[in-house]
Amino acid sequence: MLATDLQYDIDYPISDGQPVAESEFHFRELVALVWMLDRFFQDRVDVYVCGNNFVYYEEGNREACFSPDAYVVFGVAKILRDSFKTWEEGGHVPAIVFEVTSPKTKLEDLGNKKAKCAVCGVEEYFMYDPRGEYLTPPLKGYRLKDGDYVPIAPDSKSRIHSSVLDLNICLDDSGLICLLDPKTKKPLMRMAEIDKRLVEETAARRVAEAARRKAETAARREAAARKKAETDAAEARKQSDAEIARLKQELKRLKNGSH
């Protein structure tokens, strides 16, 4: 068997059997990141957003992989994948990786995984400690330069600009990760906020619809009342005219009878 044939016999696992996240809080932030990014790029057919699956970056080497909590790849199809193999994707690699980190995963996030991302060519690497348990500050961003990651300096409002996403990344007043669109000056909405807005908009539409129906009913009743009044007035005029005609006839008869 040729050496090249061996590569194709290699099994590339799609799971390591480990929990998705250390806690529900970490899991929710991980899901929020993937969801916000996926929605932000929903109109781009050439952007793939995913998280918690394996990224393999060297064909034939099952150890040359890492599993980002969230990542974005540009220039590939928006399709479902069990894992992301760079050699099957035209050599494209994640442009940015997010790690929702904790004391339990800090050695991997700060060491092995970060190093693999650098080797792979991931342009930006962000670490977010949602509970502020060890990372100071709890949000840090790095940009690849000459094969190594250098810190991205935050601005005066503690926002870190991601060049690859063209988004400002920071923490909100509750300490949750926030993605700000510099064009609109607004944060990307979370799923709960979308749900809340939909509920509010649905309720507003129902109120407006009820008001419209009430107004239409009132208008119909007013039109019916006006029509009835017009009919009654016409009938009254008809009866009055008939009475006048009768009286004229009676008067004529009486005059003729007097002669």
CSV table of C-alpha atoms in Angstrom, one decimal:
chain,number,residue,atom,x,y,z
A,1,MET,CA,0.0,0.0,0.0
A,2,LEU,CA,1.3,3.4,-0.9
A,3,ALA,CA,1.9,6.1,1.8
A,4,THR,CA,-0.7,8.3,0.1
A,5,ASP,CA,-3.3,5.5,0.4
A,6,LEU,CA,-2.7,5.4,4.1
A,7,GLN,CA,-3.9,8.9,4.5
A,8,TYR,CA,-7.3,8.1,3.1
A,9,ASP,CA,-7.7,5.2,5.6
A,10,ILE,CA,-7.3,7.6,8.5
A,11,ASP,CA,-10.4,8.1,10.6
A,12,TYR,CA,-11.0,11.7,11.5
A,13,PRO,CA,-13.2,11.7,14.7
A,14,ILE,CA,-16.1,14.1,14.9
A,15,SER,CA,-16.3,14.1,18.6
A,16,ASP,CA,-13.9,13.7,21.6
A,17,GLY,CA,-16.7,12.7,24.0
A,18,GLN,CA,-16.1,15.7,26.2
A,19,PRO,CA,-18.9,18.1,27.3
A,20,VAL,CA,-19.7,21.0,25.0
A,21,ALA,CA,-19.0,23.5,27.8
A,22,GLU,CA,-18.0,23.5,31.4
A,23,SER,CA,-21.3,24.9,32.7
A,24,GLU,CA,-24.7,26.0,31.4
A,25,PHE,CA,-23.5,29.6,31.6
A,26,HIS,CA,-20.5,28.9,29.3
A,27,PHE,CA,-22.7,26.9,27.0
A,28,ARG,CA,-25.3,29.7,26.6
A,29,GLU,CA,-22.5,32.2,25.8
A,30,LEU,CA,-21.0,29.8,23.3
A,31,VAL,CA,-24.4,29.3,21.6
A,32,ALA,CA,-25.1,33.1,21.7
A,33,LEU,CA,-21.8,33.8,19.9
A,34,VAL,CA,-22.4,31.3,17.2
A,35,TRP,CA,-26.0,32.4,16.8
A,36,MET,CA,-25.2,36.2,16.6
A,37,LEU,CA,-22.4,35.6,14.1
A,38,ASP,CA,-24.5,33.2,12.0
A,39,ARG,CA,-27.3,35.8,11.8
A,40,PHE,CA,-24.9,38.6,11.1
A,41,PHE,CA,-23.7,36.7,8.0
A,42,GLN,CA,-27.0,35.2,7.0
A,43,ASP,CA,-27.1,36.9,3.6
A,44,ARG,CA,-23.5,35.7,2.8
A,45,VAL,CA,-23.5,32.3,1.0
A,46,ASP,CA,-19.7,32.2,1.2
A,47,VAL,CA,-19.4,32.5,5.0
A,48,TYR,CA,-19.5,29.5,7.3
A,49,VAL,CA,-20.1,30.0,11.0
A,50,CYS,CA,-19.9,27.1,13.5
A,51,GLY,CA,-18.5,26.0,16.8
A,52,ASN,CA,-17.6,23.0,18.9
A,53,ASN,CA,-16.7,20.7,16.0
A,54,PHE,CA,-13.2,19.7,14.9
A,55,VAL,CA,-11.1,21.7,12.5
A,56,TYR,CA,-8.5,19.5,10.8
A,57,TYR,CA,-5.7,21.4,9.1
A,58,GLU,CA,-3.3,18.7,7.9
A,59,GLU,CA,-4.4,15.8,5.7
A,60,GLY,CA,-3.3,12.4,7.1
A,61,ASN,CA,-2.6,13.8,10.6
A,62,ARG,CA,-5.6,13.3,12.9
A,63,GLU,CA,-3.7,15.1,15.7
A,64,ALA,CA,-3.5,18.3,13.6
A,65,CYS,CA,-6.9,19.6,14.8
A,66,PHE,CA,-8.6,21.8,17.3
A,67,SER,CA,-12.2,22.4,18.3
A,68,PRO,CA,-13.1,26.1,18.6
A,69,ASP,CA,-16.0,27.2,20.7
A,70,ALA,CA,-17.0,29.5,17.8
A,71,TYR,CA,-15.4,30.4,14.5
A,72,VAL,CA,-16.0,32.0,11.1
A,73,VAL,CA,-14.6,30.9,7.7
A,74,PHE,CA,-14.8,33.1,4.6
A,75,GLY,CA,-14.9,31.8,1.1
A,76,VAL,CA,-16.6,28.4,1.7
A,77,ALA,CA,-20.1,27.2,1.2
A,78,LYS,CA,-22.7,27.6,4.0
A,79,ILE,CA,-23.5,23.9,4.5
A,80,LEU,CA,-23.7,21.6,7.4
A,81,ARG,CA,-20.4,19.7,8.2
A,82,ASP,CA,-19.5,17.1,10.8
A,83,SER,CA,-16.0,18.5,10.9
A,84,PHE,CA,-14.1,21.1,8.9
A,85,LYS,CA,-11.1,19.7,6.9
A,86,THR,CA,-9.1,22.5,5.3
A,87,TRP,CA,-7.8,20.4,2.4
A,88,GLU,CA,-11.4,19.7,1.4
A,89,GLU,CA,-12.3,23.4,1.6
A,90,GLY,CA,-9.7,24.8,-0.9
A,91,GLY,CA,-7.2,25.5,1.9
A,92,HIS,CA,-9.5,27.9,3.6
A,93,VAL,CA,-9.1,28.1,7.4
A,94,PRO,CA,-11.0,29.9,10.1
A,95,ALA,CA,-10.4,33.7,10.0
A,96,ILE,CA,-11.3,34.1,13.6
A,97,VAL,CA,-11.8,31.8,16.6
A,98,PHE,CA,-13.6,32.5,19.9
A,99,GLU,CA,-12.9,30.6,23.1
A,100,VAL,CA,-15.4,30.8,26.0
A,101,THR,CA,-12.7,30.0,28.6
A,102,SER,CA,-12.6,28.9,32.2
A,103,PRO,CA,-10.0,27.9,34.7
A,104,LYS,CA,-10.5,24.3,33.6
A,105,THR,CA,-9.7,25.0,30.0
A,106,LYS,CA,-7.3,27.9,30.4
A,107,LEU,CA,-4.1,25.8,29.8
A,108,GLU,CA,-5.6,24.5,26.5
A,109,ASP,CA,-7.0,27.9,25.5
A,110,LEU,CA,-3.8,29.8,26.3
A,111,GLY,CA,-1.4,27.1,25.1
A,112,ASN,CA,-2.1,24.2,22.8
A,113,LYS,CA,-5.2,25.4,21.1
A,114,LYS,CA,-3.9,28.9,20.6
A,115,ALA,CA,-0.6,27.5,19.2
A,116,LYS,CA,-2.5,25.3,16.8
A,117,CYS,CA,-4.6,28.3,15.6
A,118,ALA,CA,-1.4,30.2,14.9
A,119,VAL,CA,0.1,27.3,13.0
A,120,CYS,CA,-3.2,26.9,11.1
A,121,GLY,CA,-3.1,30.6,10.2
A,122,VAL,CA,-6.2,31.8,12.1
A,123,GLU,CA,-5.9,35.6,11.8
A,124,GLU,CA,-7.6,36.5,15.1
A,125,TYR,CA,-8.0,34.7,18.4
A,126,PHE,CA,-10.4,35.9,21.1
A,127,MET,CA,-10.7,34.6,24.6
A,128,TYR,CA,-13.8,35.4,26.8
A,129,ASP,CA,-14.0,34.5,30.5
A,130,PRO,CA,-17.7,35.0,31.2
A,131,ARG,CA,-17.4,34.6,34.9
A,132,GLY,CA,-14.2,36.6,35.2
A,133,GLU,CA,-12.6,33.7,37.0
A,134,TYR,CA,-9.0,34.1,35.9
A,135,LEU,CA,-8.7,36.2,32.7
A,136,THR,CA,-7.9,39.9,33.4
A,137,PRO,CA,-9.6,41.6,31.7
A,138,PRO,CA,-12.2,38.9,31.0
A,139,LEU,CA,-12.1,39.6,27.2
A,140,LYS,CA,-8.9,39.5,25.2
A,141,GLY,CA,-8.2,39.6,21.5
A,142,TYR,CA,-5.1,38.6,19.6
A,143,ARG,CA,-4.0,39.1,16.0
A,144,LEU,CA,-1.6,36.9,14.1
A,145,LYS,CA,1.7,38.7,13.2
A,146,ASP,CA,4.7,36.9,11.8
A,147,GLY,CA,3.4,33.6,13.0
A,148,ASP,CA,2.7,34.7,16.6
A,149,TYR,CA,-0.3,36.3,18.3
A,150,VAL,CA,0.0,39.8,19.6
A,151,PRO,CA,-2.6,41.5,21.8
A,152,ILE,CA,-5.2,43.8,20.1
A,153,ALA,CA,-5.3,46.9,22.2
A,154,PRO,CA,-8.9,47.9,23.2
A,155,ASP,CA,-10.1,51.5,22.7
A,156,SER,CA,-11.0,53.9,25.4
A,157,LYS,CA,-14.4,52.2,25.9
A,158,SER,CA,-12.7,48.7,26.3
A,159,ARG,CA,-13.9,47.7,22.8
A,160,ILE,CA,-11.7,45.4,20.7
A,161,HIS,CA,-12.0,45.8,17.0
A,162,SER,CA,-12.0,42.7,14.9
A,163,SER,CA,-10.6,43.5,11.5
A,164,VAL,CA,-11.8,40.2,9.9
A,165,LEU,CA,-15.4,40.7,11.1
A,166,ASP,CA,-15.4,44.5,11.1
A,167,LEU,CA,-17.1,44.4,14.5
A,168,ASN,CA,-16.3,45.9,17.8
A,169,ILE,CA,-16.2,43.3,20.6
A,170,CYS,CA,-16.8,44.1,24.2
A,171,LEU,CA,-18.7,43.2,27.3
A,172,ASP,CA,-22.1,44.7,28.1
A,173,ASP,CA,-23.2,46.0,31.5
A,174,SER,CA,-24.0,42.5,32.6
A,175,GLY,CA,-20.6,41.2,31.6
A,176,LEU,CA,-21.9,39.3,28.6
A,177,ILE,CA,-20.1,39.4,25.3
A,178,CYS,CA,-21.4,42.0,22.9
A,179,LEU,CA,-20.7,42.4,19.2
A,180,LEU,CA,-21.1,46.0,18.0
A,181,ASP,CA,-21.6,46.9,14.4
A,182,PRO,CA,-19.6,50.1,13.8
A,183,LYS,CA,-21.8,51.0,10.8
A,184,THR,CA,-25.1,51.0,12.7
A,185,LYS,CA,-23.5,51.8,16.1
A,186,LYS,CA,-25.8,49.0,17.5
A,187,PRO,CA,-25.0,45.7,19.1
A,188,LEU,CA,-26.0,42.5,17.4
A,189,MET,CA,-29.2,41.2,19.0
A,190,ARG,CA,-29.3,38.0,21.0
A,191,MET,CA,-31.9,35.3,20.4
A,192,ALA,CA,-33.8,36.3,23.6
A,193,GLU,CA,-33.9,39.9,22.4
A,194,ILE,CA,-35.2,38.9,19.0
A,195,ASP,CA,-37.8,36.7,20.7
A,196,LYS,CA,-38.8,39.6,22.9
A,197,ARG,CA,-39.1,42.0,20.0
A,198,LEU,CA,-41.2,39.5,18.0
A,199,VAL,CA,-43.5,39.1,21.0
A,200,GLU,CA,-43.8,42.8,21.4
A,201,GLU,CA,-44.4,43.3,17.6
A,202,THR,CA,-46.9,40.5,17.5
A,203,ALA,CA,-48.8,42.0,20.5
A,204,ALA,CA,-48.7,45.5,18.9
A,205,ARG,CA,-50.0,44.0,15.6
A,206,ARG,CA,-52.8,42.3,17.5
A,207,VAL,CA,-53.7,45.6,19.3
A,208,ALA,CA,-53.6,47.5,16.0
A,209,GLU,CA,-55.7,44.8,14.3
A,210,ALA,CA,-58.3,44.8,17.2
A,211,ALA,CA,-58.4,48.6,17.0
A,212,ARG,CA,-58.9,48.4,13.2
A,213,ARG,CA,-61.7,45.9,13.5
A,214,LYS,CA,-63.3,48.0,16.2
A,215,ALA,CA,-63.1,51.1,14.0
A,216,GLU,CA,-64.5,49.2,11.1
A,217,THR,CA,-67.4,47.8,13.2
A,218,ALA,CA,-68.1,51.3,14.5
A,219,ALA,CA,-68.0,52.7,10.9
A,220,ARG,CA,-70.4,50.0,9.7
A,221,ARG,CA,-72.8,50.7,12.6
A,222,GLU,CA,-72.6,54.4,11.9
A,223,ALA,CA,-73.2,53.8,8.2
A,224,ALA,CA,-76.2,51.6,9.0
A,225,ALA,CA,-77.6,54.1,11.5
A,226,ARG,CA,-77.2,56.9,8.9
A,227,LYS,CA,-78.8,54.8,6.2
A,228,LYS,CA,-81.7,54.0,8.6
A,229,ALA,CA,-82.1,57.6,9.4
A,230,GLU,CA,-82.2,58.5,5.7
A,231,THR,CA,-84.7,55.7,5.1
A,232,ASP,CA,-86.9,56.9,8.0
A,233,ALA,CA,-86.7,60.5,6.8
A,234,ALA,CA,-87.6,59.4,3.3
A,235,GLU,CA,-90.5,57.4,4.6
A,236,ALA,CA,-91.6,60.3,6.8
A,237,ARG,CA,-91.5,62.6,3.8
A,238,LYS,CA,-93.5,60.1,1.8
A,239,GLN,CA,-96.1,59.9,4.5
A,240,SER,CA,-96.2,63.6,4.9
A,241,ASP,CA,-96.6,64.1,1.1
A,242,ALA,CA,-99.4,61.5,1.1
A,243,GLU,CA,-101.1,63.2,4.0
A,244,ILE,CA,-100.9,66.6,2.2
A,245,ALA,CA,-102.3,65.1,-1.0
A,246,ARG,CA,-105.1,63.5,1.0
A,247,LEU,CA,-105.9,66.8,2.7
A,248,LYS,CA,-105.9,68.6,-0.6
A,249,GLN,CA,-108.3,66.1,-2.0
A,250,GLU,CA,-110.5,66.4,1.0
A,251,LEU,CA,-110.4,70.2,0.8
A,252,LYS,CA,-111.3,70.0,-2.9
A,253,ARG,CA,-114.2,67.7,-2.2
A,254,LEU,CA,-115.5,69.9,0.5
A,255,LYS,CA,-115.3,73.0,-1.8
A,256,ASN,CA,-117.1,71.1,-4.6
A,257,GLY,CA,-119.8,69.9,-2.2
A,258,SER,CA,-120.5,73.4,-1.0
A,259,HIS,CA,-121.8,74.5,-4.4
